[in-house]
Short mmCIF file of C-alpha atoms in Angstrom, two decimals:
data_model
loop_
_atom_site.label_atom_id
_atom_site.label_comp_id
_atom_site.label_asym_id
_atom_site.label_seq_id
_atom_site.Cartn_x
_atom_site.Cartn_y
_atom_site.Cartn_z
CA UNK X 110 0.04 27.02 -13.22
CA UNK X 111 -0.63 23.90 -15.58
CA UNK X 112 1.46 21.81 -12.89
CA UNK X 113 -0.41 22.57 -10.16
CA UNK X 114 -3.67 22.41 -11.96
CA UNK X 115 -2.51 18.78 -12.49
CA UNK X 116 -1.61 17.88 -9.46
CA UNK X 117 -4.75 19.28 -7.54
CA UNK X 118 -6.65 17.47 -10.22
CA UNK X 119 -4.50 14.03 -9.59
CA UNK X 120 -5.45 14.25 -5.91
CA UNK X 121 -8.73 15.40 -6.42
CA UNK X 122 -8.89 12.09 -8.55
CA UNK X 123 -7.57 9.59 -5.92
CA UNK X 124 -10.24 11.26 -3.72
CA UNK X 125 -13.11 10.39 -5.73
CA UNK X 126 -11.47 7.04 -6.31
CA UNK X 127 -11.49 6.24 -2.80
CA UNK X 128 -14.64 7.50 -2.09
CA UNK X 129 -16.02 5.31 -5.15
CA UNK X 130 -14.60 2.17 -3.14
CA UNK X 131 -16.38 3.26 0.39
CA UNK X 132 -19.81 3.60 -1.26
CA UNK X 133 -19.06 0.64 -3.57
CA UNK X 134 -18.12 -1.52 -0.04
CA UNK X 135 -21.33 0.11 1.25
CA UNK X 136 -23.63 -0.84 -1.47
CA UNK X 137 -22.06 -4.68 -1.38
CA UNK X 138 -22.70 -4.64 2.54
CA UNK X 139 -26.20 -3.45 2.01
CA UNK X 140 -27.11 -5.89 -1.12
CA UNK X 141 -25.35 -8.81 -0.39
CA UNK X 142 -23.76 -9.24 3.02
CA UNK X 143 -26.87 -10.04 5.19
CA UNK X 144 -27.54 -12.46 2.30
CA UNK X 145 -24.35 -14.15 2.59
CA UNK X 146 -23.71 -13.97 6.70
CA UNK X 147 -23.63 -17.81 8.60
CA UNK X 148 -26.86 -18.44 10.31
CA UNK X 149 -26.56 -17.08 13.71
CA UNK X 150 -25.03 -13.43 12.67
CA UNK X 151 -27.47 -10.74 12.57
CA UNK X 152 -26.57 -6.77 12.05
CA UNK X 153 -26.45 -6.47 15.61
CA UNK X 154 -23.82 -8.86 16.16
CA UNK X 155 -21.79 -7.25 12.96
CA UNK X 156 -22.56 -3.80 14.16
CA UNK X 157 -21.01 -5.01 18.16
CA UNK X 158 -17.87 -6.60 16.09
CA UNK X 159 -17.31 -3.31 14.20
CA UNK X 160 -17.64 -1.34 16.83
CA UNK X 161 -15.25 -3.27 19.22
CA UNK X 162 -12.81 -3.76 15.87
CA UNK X 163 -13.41 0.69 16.33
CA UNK X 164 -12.52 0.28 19.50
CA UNK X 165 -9.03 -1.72 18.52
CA UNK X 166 -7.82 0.46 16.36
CA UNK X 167 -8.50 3.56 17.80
CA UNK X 168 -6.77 2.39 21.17
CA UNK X 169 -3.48 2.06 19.09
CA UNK X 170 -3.94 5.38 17.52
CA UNK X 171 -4.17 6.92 20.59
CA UNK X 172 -0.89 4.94 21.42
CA UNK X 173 0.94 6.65 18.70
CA UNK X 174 -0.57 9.71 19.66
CA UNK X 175 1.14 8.95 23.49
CA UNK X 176 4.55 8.05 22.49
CA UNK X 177 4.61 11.09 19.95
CA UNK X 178 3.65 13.38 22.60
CA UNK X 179 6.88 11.54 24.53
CA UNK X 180 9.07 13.12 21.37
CA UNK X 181 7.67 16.51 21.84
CA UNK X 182 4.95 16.05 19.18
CA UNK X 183 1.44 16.88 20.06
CA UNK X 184 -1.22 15.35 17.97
CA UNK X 185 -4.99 15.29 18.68
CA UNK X 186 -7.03 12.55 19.08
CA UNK X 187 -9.05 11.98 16.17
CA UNK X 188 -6.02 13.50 14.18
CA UNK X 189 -3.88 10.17 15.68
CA UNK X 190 -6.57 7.61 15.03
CA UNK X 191 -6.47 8.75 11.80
CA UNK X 192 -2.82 8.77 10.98
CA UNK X 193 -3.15 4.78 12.42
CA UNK X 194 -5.71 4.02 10.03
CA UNK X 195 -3.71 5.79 6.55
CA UNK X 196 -0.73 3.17 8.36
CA UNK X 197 -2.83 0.38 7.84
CA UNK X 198 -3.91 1.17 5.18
CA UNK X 199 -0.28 1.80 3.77
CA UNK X 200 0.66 -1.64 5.06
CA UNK X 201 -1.20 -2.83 2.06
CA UNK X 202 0.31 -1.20 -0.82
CA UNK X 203 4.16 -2.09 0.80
CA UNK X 204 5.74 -4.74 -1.79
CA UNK X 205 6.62 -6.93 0.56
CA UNK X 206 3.88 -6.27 3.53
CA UNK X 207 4.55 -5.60 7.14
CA UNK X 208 7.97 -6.07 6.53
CA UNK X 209 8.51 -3.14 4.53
CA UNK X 210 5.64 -1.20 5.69
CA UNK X 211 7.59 0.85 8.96
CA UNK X 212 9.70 3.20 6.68
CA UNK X 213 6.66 3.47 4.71
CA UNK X 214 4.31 4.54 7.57
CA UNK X 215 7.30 6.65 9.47
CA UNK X 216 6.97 8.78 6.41
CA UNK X 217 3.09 9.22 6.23
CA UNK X 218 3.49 9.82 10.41
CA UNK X 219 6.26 12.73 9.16
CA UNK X 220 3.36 14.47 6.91
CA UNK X 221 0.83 14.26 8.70
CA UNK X 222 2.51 15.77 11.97
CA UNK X 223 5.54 18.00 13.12
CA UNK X 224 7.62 15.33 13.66
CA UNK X 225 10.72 14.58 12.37
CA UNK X 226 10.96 11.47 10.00
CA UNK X 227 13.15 9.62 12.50
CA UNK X 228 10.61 10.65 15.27
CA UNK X 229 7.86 9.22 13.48
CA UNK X 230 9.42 5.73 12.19
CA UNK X 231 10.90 5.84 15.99
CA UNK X 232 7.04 6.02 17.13
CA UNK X 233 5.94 3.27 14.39
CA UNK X 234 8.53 1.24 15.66
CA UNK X 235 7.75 1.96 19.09
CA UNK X 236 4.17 1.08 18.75
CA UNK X 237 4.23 -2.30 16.85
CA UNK X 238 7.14 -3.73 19.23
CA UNK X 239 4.81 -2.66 22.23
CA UNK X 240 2.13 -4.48 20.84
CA UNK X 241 4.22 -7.71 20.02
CA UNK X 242 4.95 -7.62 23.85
CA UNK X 243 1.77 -7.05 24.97
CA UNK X 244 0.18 -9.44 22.80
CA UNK X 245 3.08 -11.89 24.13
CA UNK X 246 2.13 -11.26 27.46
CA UNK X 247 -1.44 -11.66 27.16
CA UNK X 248 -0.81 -14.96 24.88
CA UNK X 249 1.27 -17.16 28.01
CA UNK X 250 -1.67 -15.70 30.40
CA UNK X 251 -4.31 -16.71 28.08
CA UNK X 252 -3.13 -19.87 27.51
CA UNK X 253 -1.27 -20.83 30.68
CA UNK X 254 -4.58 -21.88 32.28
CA UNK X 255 -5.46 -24.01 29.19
CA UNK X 256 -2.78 -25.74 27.50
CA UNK X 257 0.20 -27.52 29.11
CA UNK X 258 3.43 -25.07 28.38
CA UNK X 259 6.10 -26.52 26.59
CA UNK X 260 9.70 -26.93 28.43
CA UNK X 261 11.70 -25.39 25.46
CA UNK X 262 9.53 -22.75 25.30
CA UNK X 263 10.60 -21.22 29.29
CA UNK X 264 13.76 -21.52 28.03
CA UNK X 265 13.85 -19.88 24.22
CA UNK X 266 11.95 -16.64 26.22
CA UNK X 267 14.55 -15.98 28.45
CA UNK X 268 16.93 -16.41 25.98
CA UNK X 269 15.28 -13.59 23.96
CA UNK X 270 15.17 -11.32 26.58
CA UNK X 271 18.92 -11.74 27.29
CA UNK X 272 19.73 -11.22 23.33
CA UNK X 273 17.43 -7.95 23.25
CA UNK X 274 19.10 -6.94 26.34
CA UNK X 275 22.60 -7.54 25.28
CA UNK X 276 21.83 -5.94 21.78
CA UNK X 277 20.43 -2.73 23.61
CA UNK X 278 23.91 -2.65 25.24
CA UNK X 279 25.80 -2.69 22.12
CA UNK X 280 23.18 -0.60 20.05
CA UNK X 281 26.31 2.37 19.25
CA UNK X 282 27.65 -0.49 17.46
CA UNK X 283 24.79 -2.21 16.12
CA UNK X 284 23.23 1.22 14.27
CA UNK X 285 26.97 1.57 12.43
CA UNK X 286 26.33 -2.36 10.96
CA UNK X 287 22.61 -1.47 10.42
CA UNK X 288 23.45 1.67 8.56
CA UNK X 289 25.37 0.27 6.34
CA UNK X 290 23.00 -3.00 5.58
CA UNK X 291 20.09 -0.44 4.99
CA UNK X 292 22.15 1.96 3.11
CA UNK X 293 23.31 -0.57 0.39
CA UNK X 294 19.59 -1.81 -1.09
CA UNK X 295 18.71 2.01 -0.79
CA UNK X 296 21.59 3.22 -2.40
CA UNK X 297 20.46 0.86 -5.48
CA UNK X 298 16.63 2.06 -5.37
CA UNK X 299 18.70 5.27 -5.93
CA UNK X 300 20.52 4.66 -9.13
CA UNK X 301 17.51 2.67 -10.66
CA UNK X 302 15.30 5.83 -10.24
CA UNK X 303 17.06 8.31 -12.18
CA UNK X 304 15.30 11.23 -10.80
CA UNK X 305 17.05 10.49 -7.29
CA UNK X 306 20.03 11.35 -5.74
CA UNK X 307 21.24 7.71 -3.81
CA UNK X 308 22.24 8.76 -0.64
CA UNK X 309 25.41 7.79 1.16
CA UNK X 310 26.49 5.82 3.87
CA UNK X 311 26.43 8.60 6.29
CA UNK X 312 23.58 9.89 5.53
CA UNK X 313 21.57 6.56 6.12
CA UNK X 314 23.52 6.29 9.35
CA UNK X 315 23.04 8.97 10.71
CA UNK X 316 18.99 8.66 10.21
CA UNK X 317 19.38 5.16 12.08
CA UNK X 318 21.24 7.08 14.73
CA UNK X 319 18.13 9.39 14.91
CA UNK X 320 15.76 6.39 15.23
CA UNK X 321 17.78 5.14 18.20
CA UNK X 322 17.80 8.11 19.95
CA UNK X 323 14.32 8.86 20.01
CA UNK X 324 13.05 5.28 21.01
CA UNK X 325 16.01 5.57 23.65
CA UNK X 326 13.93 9.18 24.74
CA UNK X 327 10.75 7.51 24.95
CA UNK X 328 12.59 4.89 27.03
CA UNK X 329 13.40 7.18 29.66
CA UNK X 330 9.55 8.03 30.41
CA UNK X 331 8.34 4.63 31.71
CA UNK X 332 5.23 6.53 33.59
CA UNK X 333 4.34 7.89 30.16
CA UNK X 334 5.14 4.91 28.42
CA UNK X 335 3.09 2.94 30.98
CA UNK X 336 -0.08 4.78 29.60
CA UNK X 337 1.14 3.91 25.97
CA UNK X 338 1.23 -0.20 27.30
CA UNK X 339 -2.08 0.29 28.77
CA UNK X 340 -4.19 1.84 25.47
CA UNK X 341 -2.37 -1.15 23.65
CA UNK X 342 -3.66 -3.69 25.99
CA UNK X 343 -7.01 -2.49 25.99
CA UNK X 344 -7.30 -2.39 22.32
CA UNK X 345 -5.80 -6.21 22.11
CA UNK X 346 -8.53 -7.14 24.34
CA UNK X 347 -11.12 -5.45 22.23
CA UNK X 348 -9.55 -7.35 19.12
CA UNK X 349 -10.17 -10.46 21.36
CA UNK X 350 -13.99 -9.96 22.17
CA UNK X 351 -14.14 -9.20 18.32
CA UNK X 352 -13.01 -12.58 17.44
CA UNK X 353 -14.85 -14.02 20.44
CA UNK X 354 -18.07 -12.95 19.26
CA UNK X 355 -17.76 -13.89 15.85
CA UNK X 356 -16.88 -17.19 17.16
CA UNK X 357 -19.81 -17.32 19.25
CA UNK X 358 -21.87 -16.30 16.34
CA UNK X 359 -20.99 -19.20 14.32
CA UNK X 360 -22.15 -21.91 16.85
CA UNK X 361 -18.18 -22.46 18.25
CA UNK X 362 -18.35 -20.90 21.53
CA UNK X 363 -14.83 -20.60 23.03
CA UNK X 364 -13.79 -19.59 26.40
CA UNK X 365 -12.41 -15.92 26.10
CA UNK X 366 -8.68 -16.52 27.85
CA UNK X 367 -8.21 -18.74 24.87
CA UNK X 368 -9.39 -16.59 22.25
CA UNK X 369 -7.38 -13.97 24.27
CA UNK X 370 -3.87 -16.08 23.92
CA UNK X 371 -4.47 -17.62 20.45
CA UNK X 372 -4.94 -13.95 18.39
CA UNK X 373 -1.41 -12.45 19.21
CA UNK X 374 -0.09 -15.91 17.85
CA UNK X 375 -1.56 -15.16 14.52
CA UNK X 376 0.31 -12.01 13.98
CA UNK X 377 3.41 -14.10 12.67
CA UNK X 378 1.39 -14.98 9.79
CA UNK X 379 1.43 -10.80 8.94
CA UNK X 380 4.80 -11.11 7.76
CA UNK X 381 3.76 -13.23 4.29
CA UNK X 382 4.47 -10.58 1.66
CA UNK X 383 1.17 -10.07 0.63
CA UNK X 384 -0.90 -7.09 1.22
CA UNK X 385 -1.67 -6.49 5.27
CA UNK X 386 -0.78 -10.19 5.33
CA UNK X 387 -3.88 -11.28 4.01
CA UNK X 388 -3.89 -15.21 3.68
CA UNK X 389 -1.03 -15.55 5.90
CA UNK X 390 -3.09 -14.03 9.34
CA UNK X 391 -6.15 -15.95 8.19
CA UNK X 392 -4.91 -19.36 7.59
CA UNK X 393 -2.27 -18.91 10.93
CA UNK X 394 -5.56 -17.84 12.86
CA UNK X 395 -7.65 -20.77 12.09
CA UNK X 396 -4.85 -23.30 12.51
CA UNK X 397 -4.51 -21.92 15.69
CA UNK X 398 -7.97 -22.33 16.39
CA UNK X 399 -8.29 -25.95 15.54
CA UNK X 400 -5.28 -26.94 17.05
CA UNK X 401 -5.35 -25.19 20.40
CA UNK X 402 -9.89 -24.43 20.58
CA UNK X 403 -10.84 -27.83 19.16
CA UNK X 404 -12.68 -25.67 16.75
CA UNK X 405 -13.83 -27.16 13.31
CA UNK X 406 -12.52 -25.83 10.01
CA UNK X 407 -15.56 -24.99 8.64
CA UNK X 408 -16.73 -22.89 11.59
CA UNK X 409 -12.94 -21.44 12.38
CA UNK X 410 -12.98 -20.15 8.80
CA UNK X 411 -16.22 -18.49 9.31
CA UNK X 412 -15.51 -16.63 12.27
CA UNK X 413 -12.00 -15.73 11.18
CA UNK X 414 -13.39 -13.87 7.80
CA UNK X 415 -16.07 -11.80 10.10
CA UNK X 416 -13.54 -10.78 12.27
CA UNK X 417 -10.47 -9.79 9.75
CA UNK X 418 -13.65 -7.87 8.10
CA UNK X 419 -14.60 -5.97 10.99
CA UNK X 420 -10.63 -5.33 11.49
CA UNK X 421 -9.33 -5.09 8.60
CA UNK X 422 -11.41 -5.00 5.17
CA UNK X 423 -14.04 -2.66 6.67
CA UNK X 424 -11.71 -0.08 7.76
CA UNK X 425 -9.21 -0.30 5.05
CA UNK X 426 -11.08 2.44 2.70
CA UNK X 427 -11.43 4.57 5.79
CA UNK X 428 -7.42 4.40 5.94
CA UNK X 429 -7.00 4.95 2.28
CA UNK X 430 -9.14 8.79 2.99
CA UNK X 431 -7.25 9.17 5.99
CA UNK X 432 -3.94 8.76 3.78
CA UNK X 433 -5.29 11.15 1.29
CA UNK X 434 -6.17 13.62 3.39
CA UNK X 435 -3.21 13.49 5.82
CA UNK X 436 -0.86 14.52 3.24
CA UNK X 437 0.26 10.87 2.59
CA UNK X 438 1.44 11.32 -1.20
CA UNK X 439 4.72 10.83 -0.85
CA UNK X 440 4.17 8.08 1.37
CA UNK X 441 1.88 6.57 -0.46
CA UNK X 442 4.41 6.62 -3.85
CA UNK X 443 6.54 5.09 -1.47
CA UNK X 444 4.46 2.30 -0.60
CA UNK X 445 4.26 2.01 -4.28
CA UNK X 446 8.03 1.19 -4.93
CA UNK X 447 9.32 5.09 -5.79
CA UNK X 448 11.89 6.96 -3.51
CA UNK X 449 10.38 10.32 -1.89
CA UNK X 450 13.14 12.76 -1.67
CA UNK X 451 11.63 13.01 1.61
CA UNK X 452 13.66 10.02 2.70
CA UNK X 453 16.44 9.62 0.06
#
């Protein structure tokens, strides 16, 4: 009885944490943030930018809610919008960022739904390549009207394509190698937390194995997965507008096929293992926005902090609820550097 006492008073805790931060971000928005906004930005241009950033994020959520439906998992709207907000949200407490964040965010996907945990890191994993391709795609037609394309570059993409393709081919072979390179650095999490059990070999393997076969499942509905492209595209032009106003707003008006090719560029700087890839997206954003806008520092900087706070500050204590109330403990201990048995 004491124990669970304890831990409904631990999560009732984090709860009024977390709501502590909203109306703390709220009260900082209302005091100081219309004191501190460039000339040019007024509430109704912040209010368009967080709606569109709305707009971005819930498009992906929906997404995830498509290519779990694929895997036999039905989850409602709101419900998946949710669940991609906790994610984010998650991507911030990961050690070492994005890079470490999919396990992390398979789990929370896990709790919150039916799903399997393969499923759900099969969905993760699903969503965030789609969006890399999309946002690929929409980068060479963005910028093929505006800037000269280099040689090497029509040749390095093809290459890729033929490596993926090959690798696809020989995946039987590849999730054997994989399972073993994940298994070792998991099996040593295991033995430094005493209250785990490492797992073996096998047992990692065959959880690969599961992965595999449910992106190769949602590979086999390409009408389904066409609707899955389409929600990502439309949020990734959202995200564009977002940056496109705040641009705009700051006196640097750029045309919006630019603005459209330059943000999927930034993403590389996401992998920096810092939380959500903060410095690394913002300083890869505004170089890209000198070098391929003409855009001024001063002004690039400007626009690049409204928009990351429209998409990424401002609903980051939204996530952190969603995460709460999803069920996202063990994900979230996870994120943290523990071992849910969960996974182990």
């Amino acid at each position: 009885m004491r124990t669970l006492v304890a831990g409904v008073t631990g999560v009732g805790a984090k709860r009024a944490v977390a709501v502590g931060v909203v109306v703390a971000a709220a009260l900082a928005l209302v005091t100081v943030g219309p004191l501190s906004l460039p000339s040019g930005v007024d509430a109704r241009t912040v209010g368009l930018m967080l709606v569109l950033a709305f707009v971005a994020l819930s498009c992906r959520g929906i997404a995830l809610r498509g290519v779990l439906d694929i895997l036999g998992t039905r989850v409602g709207p709101l419900r998946a919008i949710g669940v991609f907000l906790a994610t984010t949200f998650l991507g911030c407490l990961a050690p070492c960022g994005k890079a470490a964040a999919g396990p992390v965010n398979g789990l929370l996907v896990s709790s919150a739904t039916e799903a399997r945990y393969e499923q759900s890191l099969a969905a993760v994993v699903t969503v965030d390549l789609t969006v890399s391709v999309v946002g690929l795609t929409l980068a060479l037609a963005g910028l093929g009207g505006t800037v000269r394309p280099d040689p090497r570059a029509l040749v390095v993409l093809p290459l890729l394509a033929l490596l993926v393709l090959a690798a696809w081919r020989v995946r039987d072979r590849l999730v054997e190698v994989v399972g073993r390179c994940v298994a070792v650095p998991v099996r040593l999490v295991g033995r430094v937390v005493p209250s785990k059990t490492p797992p073996s070999t096998e047992s990692v393997t065959e959880r690969v194995e599961g992965v595999v076969e449910s992106v190769e499942l949602v590979a086999r509905s390409p009408r389904r997965l066409a609707g899955v492209v389409l929600f990502v595209a439309v949020g990734q032009v959202a995200a564009a507008a977002c940056l496109w106003l705040a641009l705009d707003a700051v006196g640097s008006a750029v045309s919006f096929p630019l603005v459209l090719g330059v943000l999927p560029l930034s993403g590389i700087g996401s992998l920096v293992p810092s939380p959500g890839g903060t410095a690394g997206v913002e300083a890869a954003l505004v170089g890209l926005l000198v070098s391929f806008a003409g855009v001024a520092v001063p002004p690039a900087s400007a626009a690049v902090l409204l928009y990351r706070t429209a998409t990424f500050w401002a609903p980051l204590p939204v996530g952190g609820l969603s995460a709460l109330a999803l069920g996202g403990r063990d994900a979230i201990s996870a994120a943290r550097g523990s071992v849910p048995e969960t996974v182990a």
